[in-house]
Amino acid sequence: MIALKSLLVALSTISGALAATAEPELAVRQGPSTPTGSGNHEGFYYYFWNDGSGSVNYANEDGGQYSVQWKDSNSFTAGKGYENPGLRNITYSGSYTPGPRDHLTIYGHTQIRNPIVEFYIIEDYKYLLGNVGPKQGSVTTDGGTYDIYTSSYQSGIPEGANLQVYSVRREKRVGGTVNLANHWDAWNSLGLRIEYPRYAIVAVEGWSSSAGSATIKVE
């Protein structure tokens, strides 16, 4: 009879050998990805864009839920939320396994005007965008403190120069309620004069990202 200790050692050796030879694989959702673009799905607004690199699989699921998996993507944005939301509260939950250069954010654009403002309320991140400017201030809301940054960028839209504004949460989280009105008040107190959002989604963004996944539900 083989001693129990010897059996455990043998099983451990076999397990270690299998782990050493197995290639780590990203669990990719079965079935086709939702095409890039934007629209409405079961009462929610969604937005999905990627630059065509690597593999990004985005799926609209029931109600306000979506899932996204990615591997070796240079740049993508995917999420679900609201069109013309006003300054409402946005409540979300879910799971998020980021790569080294990804973030989870409330994201959107303001109404068409010069300048158009691209806004981020970043809830969790591995990498903060490299083009954020110096810190402009902070706001305490939603159970935490957010540092505020701004930067400008040039895009191909007719309005030309644009503004980006960021609220970056110090106490990272995946799930909670974001009060848009409090962030707007804080941004405008800096003299930014930011219009209401055209859309606001709970999004995942990746930049030169090796691999990751998320399942997010917007209430």
CSV table of C-alpha atoms in Angstrom, one decimal:
chain,number,residue,atom,x,y,z
A,1,MET,CA,0.0,0.0,0.0
A,2,ILE,CA,1.3,3.4,-0.9
A,3,ALA,CA,1.8,5.7,2.1
A,4,LEU,CA,-0.5,8.7,2.1
A,5,LYS,CA,2.5,11.1,2.3
A,6,SER,CA,4.1,9.5,-0.8
A,7,LEU,CA,0.8,9.7,-2.7
A,8,LEU,CA,0.4,13.5,-1.9
A,9,VAL,CA,4.0,14.1,-3.0
A,10,ALA,CA,3.4,12.2,-6.3
A,11,LEU,CA,0.2,14.2,-7.0
A,12,SER,CA,1.9,17.5,-6.2
A,13,THR,CA,4.7,16.6,-8.7
A,14,ILE,CA,2.3,15.7,-11.4
A,15,SER,CA,0.3,18.9,-10.8
A,16,GLY,CA,3.4,21.0,-10.9
A,17,ALA,CA,4.6,19.5,-14.2
A,18,LEU,CA,1.2,20.1,-15.8
A,19,ALA,CA,1.2,23.7,-14.6
A,20,ALA,CA,4.7,24.3,-16.0
A,21,THR,CA,3.7,23.0,-19.5
A,22,ALA,CA,0.3,24.5,-19.8
A,23,GLU,CA,0.0,27.8,-21.7
A,24,PRO,CA,-2.1,30.4,-19.9
A,25,GLU,CA,-5.2,31.2,-22.0
A,26,LEU,CA,-7.6,34.1,-21.7
A,27,ALA,CA,-11.2,32.9,-21.4
A,28,VAL,CA,-12.9,34.4,-24.5
A,29,ARG,CA,-16.7,34.5,-24.7
A,30,GLN,CA,-18.2,32.1,-27.2
A,31,GLY,CA,-20.1,33.6,-30.1
A,32,PRO,CA,-19.6,36.7,-32.2
A,33,SER,CA,-18.8,40.1,-30.7
A,34,THR,CA,-21.3,42.9,-31.0
A,35,PRO,CA,-20.1,45.1,-34.0
A,36,THR,CA,-18.3,48.3,-33.2
A,37,GLY,CA,-20.6,51.3,-33.0
A,38,SER,CA,-23.2,52.7,-30.7
A,39,GLY,CA,-26.9,52.4,-30.2
A,40,ASN,CA,-29.7,51.3,-27.8
A,41,HIS,CA,-30.1,47.9,-26.2
A,42,GLU,CA,-33.0,47.0,-23.9
A,43,GLY,CA,-33.4,50.6,-22.7
A,44,PHE,CA,-29.7,51.4,-22.3
A,45,TYR,CA,-27.2,53.2,-24.5
A,46,TYR,CA,-24.0,51.3,-25.5
A,47,TYR,CA,-20.8,52.3,-27.2
A,48,PHE,CA,-18.0,50.0,-28.5
A,49,TRP,CA,-14.9,51.0,-30.4
A,50,ASN,CA,-11.5,49.4,-31.0
A,51,ASP,CA,-8.7,50.1,-33.4
A,52,GLY,CA,-8.8,46.6,-34.9
A,53,SER,CA,-5.7,45.2,-33.1
A,54,GLY,CA,-5.6,42.1,-31.1
A,55,SER,CA,-8.9,40.5,-30.0
A,56,VAL,CA,-11.7,42.4,-28.3
A,57,ASN,CA,-15.0,40.6,-27.7
A,58,TYR,CA,-17.9,42.8,-26.5
A,59,ALA,CA,-21.4,41.6,-25.8
A,60,ASN,CA,-24.6,43.3,-24.8
A,61,GLU,CA,-26.4,41.2,-22.3
A,62,ASP,CA,-29.7,41.5,-20.4
A,63,GLY,CA,-30.8,45.0,-19.4
A,64,GLY,CA,-27.9,47.1,-18.4
A,65,GLN,CA,-25.3,44.3,-18.4
A,66,TYR,CA,-22.4,43.8,-20.7
A,67,SER,CA,-19.3,41.7,-20.9
A,68,VAL,CA,-16.0,42.3,-22.6
A,69,GLN,CA,-12.8,40.3,-23.0
A,70,TRP,CA,-9.6,41.5,-24.7
A,71,LYS,CA,-6.1,40.3,-25.6
A,72,ASP,CA,-3.2,42.2,-27.1
A,73,SER,CA,-5.3,45.3,-28.0
A,74,ASN,CA,-3.7,48.7,-28.7
A,75,SER,CA,-6.8,50.7,-27.9
A,76,PHE,CA,-10.5,50.0,-27.2
A,77,THR,CA,-13.5,51.5,-25.4
A,78,ALA,CA,-16.6,49.5,-24.4
A,79,GLY,CA,-19.5,50.1,-22.1
A,80,LYS,CA,-23.2,50.6,-21.4
A,81,GLY,CA,-25.2,53.4,-19.8
A,82,TYR,CA,-27.4,56.3,-20.8
A,83,GLU,CA,-28.0,58.6,-23.6
A,84,ASN,CA,-28.9,62.2,-22.6
A,85,PRO,CA,-28.7,61.3,-19.0
A,86,GLY,CA,-28.7,64.8,-17.5
A,87,LEU,CA,-26.8,64.9,-14.2
A,88,ARG,CA,-28.2,61.7,-12.7
A,89,ASN,CA,-26.8,59.1,-10.4
A,90,ILE,CA,-25.3,56.1,-12.1
A,91,THR,CA,-25.2,52.9,-10.1
A,92,TYR,CA,-23.3,49.9,-11.3
A,93,SER,CA,-21.8,46.6,-10.1
A,94,GLY,CA,-19.8,43.7,-11.5
A,95,SER,CA,-16.4,42.1,-11.9
A,96,TYR,CA,-13.3,43.6,-13.5
A,97,THR,CA,-9.9,41.9,-14.1
A,98,PRO,CA,-7.7,44.5,-15.8
A,99,GLY,CA,-4.5,44.2,-17.7
A,100,PRO,CA,-1.6,46.5,-16.8
A,101,ARG,CA,-2.8,49.5,-18.8
A,102,ASP,CA,-6.6,49.5,-18.4
A,103,HIS,CA,-9.2,51.5,-16.4
A,104,LEU,CA,-12.9,51.3,-15.4
A,105,THR,CA,-14.6,54.6,-15.8
A,106,ILE,CA,-17.8,56.6,-16.2
A,107,TYR,CA,-17.1,57.9,-19.7
A,108,GLY,CA,-18.8,60.1,-22.3
A,109,HIS,CA,-18.9,63.3,-24.4
A,110,THR,CA,-20.8,66.5,-23.8
A,111,GLN,CA,-23.3,68.0,-26.3
A,112,ILE,CA,-21.8,69.2,-29.6
A,113,ARG,CA,-20.2,72.5,-29.0
A,114,ASN,CA,-16.8,74.1,-29.2
A,115,PRO,CA,-15.1,72.7,-27.2
A,116,ILE,CA,-16.6,69.2,-27.0
A,117,VAL,CA,-15.6,67.8,-23.6
A,118,GLU,CA,-14.6,64.2,-23.2
A,119,PHE,CA,-15.1,63.2,-19.6
A,120,TYR,CA,-13.8,60.4,-17.3
A,121,ILE,CA,-14.8,59.6,-13.8
A,122,ILE,CA,-12.3,56.8,-13.2
A,123,GLU,CA,-13.3,54.3,-10.6
A,124,ASP,CA,-10.4,51.7,-10.9
A,125,TYR,CA,-7.3,51.7,-13.0
A,126,LYS,CA,-3.9,50.0,-13.5
A,127,TYR,CA,-2.6,52.8,-15.7
A,128,LEU,CA,-3.6,56.5,-15.7
A,129,LEU,CA,-3.6,58.0,-19.2
A,130,GLY,CA,-0.2,59.6,-19.9
A,131,ASN,CA,-1.7,62.8,-21.3
A,132,VAL,CA,-3.4,64.0,-18.1
A,133,GLY,CA,-2.2,67.5,-17.1
A,134,PRO,CA,-1.4,68.7,-13.7
A,135,LYS,CA,-3.9,68.3,-10.9
A,136,GLN,CA,-6.5,71.0,-10.8
A,137,GLY,CA,-8.3,70.2,-7.6
A,138,SER,CA,-10.3,67.5,-5.9
A,139,VAL,CA,-13.9,66.6,-4.9
A,140,THR,CA,-15.2,64.4,-2.1
A,141,THR,CA,-18.3,62.5,-3.2
A,142,ASP,CA,-19.7,59.0,-3.7
A,143,GLY,CA,-17.9,57.7,-0.6
A,144,GLY,CA,-14.4,58.8,-1.7
A,145,THR,CA,-12.2,61.5,-3.0
A,146,TYR,CA,-11.5,62.2,-6.6
A,147,ASP,CA,-8.5,64.2,-8.0
A,148,ILE,CA,-9.3,66.4,-10.9
A,149,TYR,CA,-7.1,66.7,-14.0
A,150,THR,CA,-7.6,68.3,-17.4
A,151,SER,CA,-5.9,68.1,-20.8
A,152,SER,CA,-6.5,69.2,-24.3
A,153,TYR,CA,-6.3,67.1,-27.5
A,154,GLN,CA,-6.8,67.5,-31.2
A,155,SER,CA,-9.3,65.4,-33.1
A,156,GLY,CA,-10.7,65.2,-36.6
A,157,ILE,CA,-14.1,66.6,-35.7
A,158,PRO,CA,-15.0,70.0,-37.2
A,159,GLU,CA,-15.0,71.7,-33.8
A,160,GLY,CA,-11.2,71.2,-33.6
A,161,ALA,CA,-9.5,71.5,-30.2
A,162,ASN,CA,-11.2,69.6,-27.4
A,163,LEU,CA,-10.9,69.3,-23.7
A,164,GLN,CA,-10.6,66.2,-21.5
A,165,VAL,CA,-11.5,66.3,-17.9
A,166,TYR,CA,-10.8,63.5,-15.4
A,167,SER,CA,-12.0,62.7,-11.9
A,168,VAL,CA,-9.7,59.9,-10.6
A,169,ARG,CA,-10.9,58.1,-7.5
A,170,ARG,CA,-8.2,57.6,-4.8
A,171,GLU,CA,-10.0,54.7,-3.2
A,172,LYS,CA,-10.4,52.3,-6.1
A,173,ARG,CA,-13.6,50.3,-6.4
A,174,VAL,CA,-15.7,48.2,-8.8
A,175,GLY,CA,-19.3,49.0,-8.0
A,176,GLY,CA,-21.2,51.8,-6.4
A,177,THR,CA,-23.0,55.0,-7.2
A,178,VAL,CA,-21.6,58.0,-9.1
A,179,ASN,CA,-23.3,61.3,-8.7
A,180,LEU,CA,-22.8,63.2,-11.9
A,181,ALA,CA,-24.1,66.5,-10.5
A,182,ASN,CA,-21.3,66.6,-7.9
A,183,HIS,CA,-18.6,66.0,-10.4
A,184,TRP,CA,-20.1,68.7,-12.8
A,185,ASP,CA,-20.2,71.2,-9.9
A,186,ALA,CA,-16.6,70.5,-9.1
A,187,TRP,CA,-15.4,70.8,-12.7
A,188,ASN,CA,-17.3,74.0,-13.3
A,189,SER,CA,-16.0,75.5,-10.1
A,190,LEU,CA,-12.7,75.4,-11.9
A,191,GLY,CA,-14.1,77.6,-14.6
A,192,LEU,CA,-14.5,74.8,-17.2
A,193,ARG,CA,-18.2,75.6,-18.1
A,194,ILE,CA,-18.9,72.0,-19.1
A,195,GLU,CA,-22.3,71.2,-20.7
A,196,TYR,CA,-24.5,68.3,-19.9
A,197,PRO,CA,-23.4,64.9,-21.3
A,198,ARG,CA,-24.7,63.6,-24.6
A,199,TYR,CA,-24.1,60.1,-23.2
A,200,ALA,CA,-22.6,58.6,-20.0
A,201,ILE,CA,-21.6,54.9,-19.9
A,202,VAL,CA,-19.8,52.7,-17.4
A,203,ALA,CA,-16.9,51.7,-19.6
A,204,VAL,CA,-13.7,49.7,-19.8
A,205,GLU,CA,-10.8,51.3,-21.7
A,206,GLY,CA,-7.6,49.6,-22.6
A,207,TRP,CA,-4.3,51.0,-24.0
A,208,SER,CA,-1.6,48.6,-25.2
A,209,SER,CA,-3.3,46.0,-23.1
A,210,SER,CA,-2.1,42.4,-22.9
A,211,ALA,CA,-5.3,40.8,-21.6
A,212,GLY,CA,-8.3,41.3,-19.3
A,213,SER,CA,-12.0,40.9,-18.8
A,214,ALA,CA,-15.0,42.5,-17.2
A,215,THR,CA,-18.7,41.9,-16.6
A,216,ILE,CA,-20.5,45.1,-15.6
A,217,LYS,CA,-24.2,45.8,-14.8
A,218,VAL,CA,-25.6,49.3,-14.9
A,219,GLU,CA,-28.8,49.6,-12.8
